[in-house]
Short mmCIF file of C-alpha atoms in Angstrom, two decimals:
data_model
loop_
_atom_site.label_atom_id
_atom_site.label_comp_id
_atom_site.label_asym_id
_atom_site.label_seq_id
_atom_site.Cartn_x
_atom_site.Cartn_y
_atom_site.Cartn_z
CA MET A 1 -63.75 60.26 106.23
CA ALA A 2 -61.77 60.35 103.02
CA GLU A 3 -59.47 63.27 102.43
CA ASP A 4 -60.80 65.81 99.96
CA THR A 5 -58.92 66.08 96.69
CA PRO A 6 -57.32 69.45 95.97
CA SER A 7 -59.58 71.74 93.96
CA ARG A 8 -61.17 75.15 94.15
CA ALA A 9 -64.42 75.87 95.94
CA THR A 10 -67.31 77.45 94.12
CA THR A 11 -66.77 80.68 96.04
CA GLY A 12 -63.34 81.08 94.47
CA ARG A 13 -61.44 80.27 97.66
CA PRO A 14 -58.96 77.38 97.62
CA ARG A 15 -60.67 74.28 98.95
CA SER A 16 -58.09 73.99 101.72
CA GLN A 17 -59.06 77.45 102.97
CA VAL A 18 -62.75 76.50 102.95
CA ARG A 19 -61.96 73.40 105.02
CA ARG A 20 -59.79 75.39 107.40
CA LEU A 21 -62.55 77.93 108.04
CA ALA A 22 -65.02 75.08 108.56
CA VAL A 23 -62.74 73.60 111.22
CA LEU A 24 -62.36 76.94 112.99
CA GLY A 25 -66.12 77.46 113.00
CA ALA A 26 -66.71 73.92 114.26
CA THR A 27 -64.19 74.53 117.04
CA LEU A 28 -66.14 77.56 118.29
CA ASP A 29 -69.35 75.52 118.16
CA GLU A 30 -67.79 72.66 120.12
CA LEU A 31 -66.26 75.05 122.63
CA ALA A 32 -69.59 76.76 123.24
CA ASP A 33 -71.50 73.48 123.51
CA ASN A 34 -69.04 71.26 125.37
CA GLY A 35 -66.06 73.27 126.68
CA ILE A 36 -62.39 72.61 126.03
CA ARG A 37 -62.16 69.59 128.29
CA SER A 38 -64.95 67.61 126.63
CA MET A 39 -64.40 68.51 123.00
CA THR A 40 -62.00 66.41 120.94
CA ILE A 41 -60.23 66.72 117.61
CA GLU A 42 -62.51 63.94 116.38
CA SER A 43 -65.70 65.78 117.41
CA ILE A 44 -64.44 68.96 115.76
CA ALA A 45 -63.55 67.10 112.57
CA ASP A 46 -66.95 65.40 112.47
CA ARG A 47 -68.76 68.70 112.92
CA ALA A 48 -66.63 70.37 110.23
CA GLY A 49 -67.07 67.47 107.80
CA VAL A 50 -63.35 66.77 107.43
CA SER A 51 -60.96 64.06 108.54
CA LYS A 52 -58.78 64.21 111.65
CA VAL A 53 -55.77 64.13 109.32
CA THR A 54 -56.92 67.45 107.88
CA VAL A 55 -57.14 68.99 111.35
CA TYR A 56 -53.72 67.73 112.45
CA ARG A 57 -52.20 69.06 109.25
CA TRP A 58 -52.72 72.59 110.57
CA TRP A 59 -52.84 72.26 114.37
CA THR A 60 -50.80 70.17 116.80
CA ASP A 61 -53.48 69.89 119.50
CA LYS A 62 -56.89 71.20 120.49
CA ILE A 63 -55.62 74.15 122.53
CA ALA A 64 -53.64 75.46 119.54
CA LEU A 65 -56.76 75.00 117.43
CA THR A 66 -58.95 76.67 120.05
CA LEU A 67 -56.71 79.73 120.31
CA ASP A 68 -56.56 80.04 116.52
CA ALA A 69 -60.36 79.84 116.34
CA LEU A 70 -60.74 82.44 119.09
CA ASN A 71 -58.38 84.78 117.29
CA GLN A 72 -60.71 84.75 114.27
CA LEU A 73 -63.35 86.56 116.33
CA PRO A 74 -63.54 90.33 115.76
CA GLU A 75 -61.71 92.68 118.08
CA LEU A 76 -63.40 95.60 119.80
CA THR A 77 -62.76 98.98 118.23
CA VAL A 78 -61.46 101.27 120.96
CA PRO A 79 -63.55 104.46 121.15
CA ASP A 80 -61.72 107.77 121.47
CA THR A 81 -64.26 110.42 122.46
CA GLY A 82 -61.82 112.50 124.47
CA ALA A 83 -63.30 111.66 127.88
CA LEU A 84 -63.15 108.60 130.14
CA GLU A 85 -66.87 108.33 130.87
CA SER A 86 -68.00 108.63 127.25
CA ASP A 87 -65.25 106.24 126.12
CA LEU A 88 -66.49 103.62 128.57
CA ARG A 89 -70.12 104.23 127.62
CA SER A 90 -69.27 103.75 123.95
CA LEU A 91 -67.28 100.64 124.78
CA ARG A 92 -70.30 99.15 126.56
CA VAL A 93 -72.40 99.58 123.40
CA ALA A 94 -69.66 98.07 121.22
CA LEU A 95 -69.16 95.11 123.55
CA ILE A 96 -72.87 94.29 123.69
CA LYS A 97 -73.04 94.44 119.89
CA LEU A 98 -70.01 92.15 119.58
CA ILE A 99 -71.50 89.66 122.03
CA ASP A 100 -74.84 89.70 120.22
CA THR A 101 -73.47 89.35 116.68
CA THR A 102 -70.58 86.88 117.07
CA ARG A 103 -69.84 83.63 118.91
CA LEU A 104 -67.87 85.55 121.56
CA GLY A 105 -70.79 85.57 123.99
CA ASP A 106 -71.13 81.80 123.65
CA VAL A 107 -67.47 80.87 124.05
CA LEU A 108 -66.22 83.28 126.71
CA PRO A 109 -68.29 81.76 129.56
CA ALA A 110 -66.94 78.34 128.58
CA LEU A 111 -63.39 79.69 128.62
CA ILE A 112 -63.82 81.40 131.98
CA ALA A 113 -65.22 78.21 133.50
CA GLU A 114 -62.41 76.13 132.05
CA ARG A 115 -59.59 78.45 133.07
CA ARG A 116 -59.72 77.51 136.77
CA ARG A 117 -59.39 73.78 136.23
CA SER A 118 -57.50 73.44 132.99
CA GLU A 119 -53.87 72.60 132.37
CA HIS A 120 -54.15 75.31 129.73
CA HIS A 121 -54.78 77.99 132.37
CA ASP A 122 -52.00 80.30 131.16
CA ALA A 123 -53.01 80.18 127.50
CA ILE A 124 -56.66 80.84 128.34
CA SER A 125 -55.76 83.62 130.79
CA ASN A 126 -53.57 85.31 128.19
CA TYR A 127 -56.42 85.29 125.69
CA ILE A 128 -58.88 86.75 128.20
CA GLU A 129 -56.33 89.42 129.15
CA GLN A 130 -55.89 90.24 125.48
CA ARG A 131 -59.64 90.84 125.23
CA SER A 132 -59.28 93.46 128.00
CA THR A 133 -56.86 95.57 125.94
CA PRO A 134 -59.49 98.21 125.01
CA PHE A 135 -60.07 98.93 128.70
CA ARG A 136 -56.32 99.38 129.27
CA ILE A 137 -56.04 101.76 126.31
CA ILE A 138 -58.95 103.85 127.60
CA VAL A 139 -57.41 104.01 131.09
CA GLN A 140 -54.00 105.00 129.68
CA ARG A 141 -55.60 107.82 127.71
CA ALA A 142 -57.54 109.01 130.76
CA ILE A 143 -54.34 109.11 132.82
CA GLY A 144 -52.64 111.03 130.01
CA ARG A 145 -55.46 113.61 130.01
CA GLY A 146 -55.30 113.98 133.79
CA GLU A 147 -58.73 112.43 134.39
CA LEU A 148 -57.13 109.76 136.57
CA PRO A 149 -54.09 109.98 138.88
CA GLU A 150 -50.93 109.33 136.89
CA HIS A 151 -49.37 106.71 139.19
CA LEU A 152 -52.30 104.27 139.02
CA SER A 153 -51.72 100.74 137.78
CA VAL A 154 -53.26 100.63 134.32
CA ASP A 155 -53.87 96.88 134.55
CA LEU A 156 -55.63 97.05 137.91
CA VAL A 157 -57.81 100.00 136.96
CA ALA A 158 -58.74 98.38 133.64
CA HIS A 159 -59.74 95.27 135.60
CA LEU A 160 -61.93 97.38 137.90
CA PHE A 161 -63.80 98.75 134.90
CA SER A 162 -63.96 95.59 132.79
CA SER A 163 -65.14 93.16 135.47
CA PRO A 164 -68.63 94.55 136.21
CA LEU A 165 -69.39 95.27 132.57
CA SER A 166 -68.12 92.00 131.11
CA GLY A 167 -69.60 90.01 133.97
CA SER A 168 -73.03 91.56 133.56
CA ILE A 169 -73.05 90.87 129.84
CA LEU A 170 -71.73 87.32 129.97
CA LEU A 171 -73.21 85.97 133.18
CA ARG A 172 -76.59 87.70 133.54
CA ASP A 173 -79.76 87.59 131.47
CA ALA A 174 -79.72 91.37 131.07
CA PRO A 175 -76.52 93.47 130.79
CA LEU A 176 -76.06 96.73 132.65
CA ASP A 177 -78.01 99.53 131.02
CA ASP A 178 -76.36 102.86 130.30
CA GLN A 179 -77.61 104.51 133.50
CA GLN A 180 -76.33 101.67 135.71
CA TRP A 181 -73.00 101.64 133.89
CA VAL A 182 -72.52 105.40 134.28
CA ALA A 183 -73.25 105.08 138.01
CA ILE A 184 -70.55 102.39 138.34
CA ILE A 185 -68.06 104.46 136.33
CA ARG A 186 -68.59 107.49 138.55
CA VAL A 187 -68.30 105.51 141.77
CA LEU A 188 -65.05 103.91 140.58
CA VAL A 189 -63.57 107.19 139.38
CA ALA A 190 -64.46 108.89 142.68
CA GLY A 191 -62.88 106.03 144.59
CA LEU A 192 -59.71 106.15 142.50
CA HIS A 193 -59.33 109.86 143.21
CA ALA A 194 -60.10 109.41 146.93
CA SER A 195 -57.67 106.51 147.50
CA PRO A 196 -55.23 106.44 144.58
CA ASP A 197 -52.39 104.98 146.65
CA HIS A 198 -54.17 101.62 146.90
CA ILE A 199 -54.25 101.02 143.12
CA THR A 200 -50.67 101.78 142.12
CA GLU A 201 -48.23 99.69 140.12
CA GLU A 202 -46.54 98.88 143.44
CA HIS A 203 -49.67 97.00 144.54
CA ARG A 204 -50.27 95.23 141.24
CA HIS A 205 -48.87 91.90 142.39
CA ASP A 206 -50.91 91.98 145.59
CA TYR A 207 -53.89 90.95 143.46
CA PRO A 208 -53.35 87.47 142.02
CA ARG A 209 -54.41 86.60 138.49
CA ARG A 210 -57.31 84.16 138.44
#
C-alpha cells in the first residue's frame, strides 16, 4: 500500500495522528480476534489501511505496539467512599461498565491466555498487574483506616479481591452480582482478620506470579 502524503484530516487532526490511532485500534481488534501469537504487523497494517512502513515508523515490534494500544484503554477510577466494602462494591460497578463499553473485555482474555506461553510473559504480566492498581489502592486505604490488619501484604490481599471479580467478569457469561460480591468480600475480610499472619509481606514470595 502506498504511503499517504502528509496532509491534514477533515477532523482537524494531523493525518499522521489519524493513521496512528487507526493502527492502535486495529491492534486491539487483531489481539481480540487472533491473540498476540497469531497477529502480525502485516495483518494490523492491512486492517488499519496503512503500510507496514507506517507501522514500523512508530513501533519496533508487535509487543511494543500491543502495549501502546493497551495503554490507550481507559483506566478505572478508584472509588473512595470511606469504607472497604463500599469501595469494592463501587469498583465492581465501574469494572463492569469499563468491560462493557471498551475493548478491554475482548483483549484481556486473549492476554491472559497468551501470558503462560509467550516469550513476552513479563511485559504482559506487568500490564495485567498495572490493571490491578485500583485494588491495591483500596486495600492500602483500608489498612490505613484500620479495617484490615496493618501488616498484611497489600499485593496479596489485592490479588485475593481482584481474582474472583475479574475472573467472573472476563471468563463467565454473567459476572458476580452485588449480593454475591458482598458475600465474597465479607468472607475474605473475616478470613484476613482470623488468620492475618498467613498473608503478610513475609509470605509474599511464597505465592509465585503466574
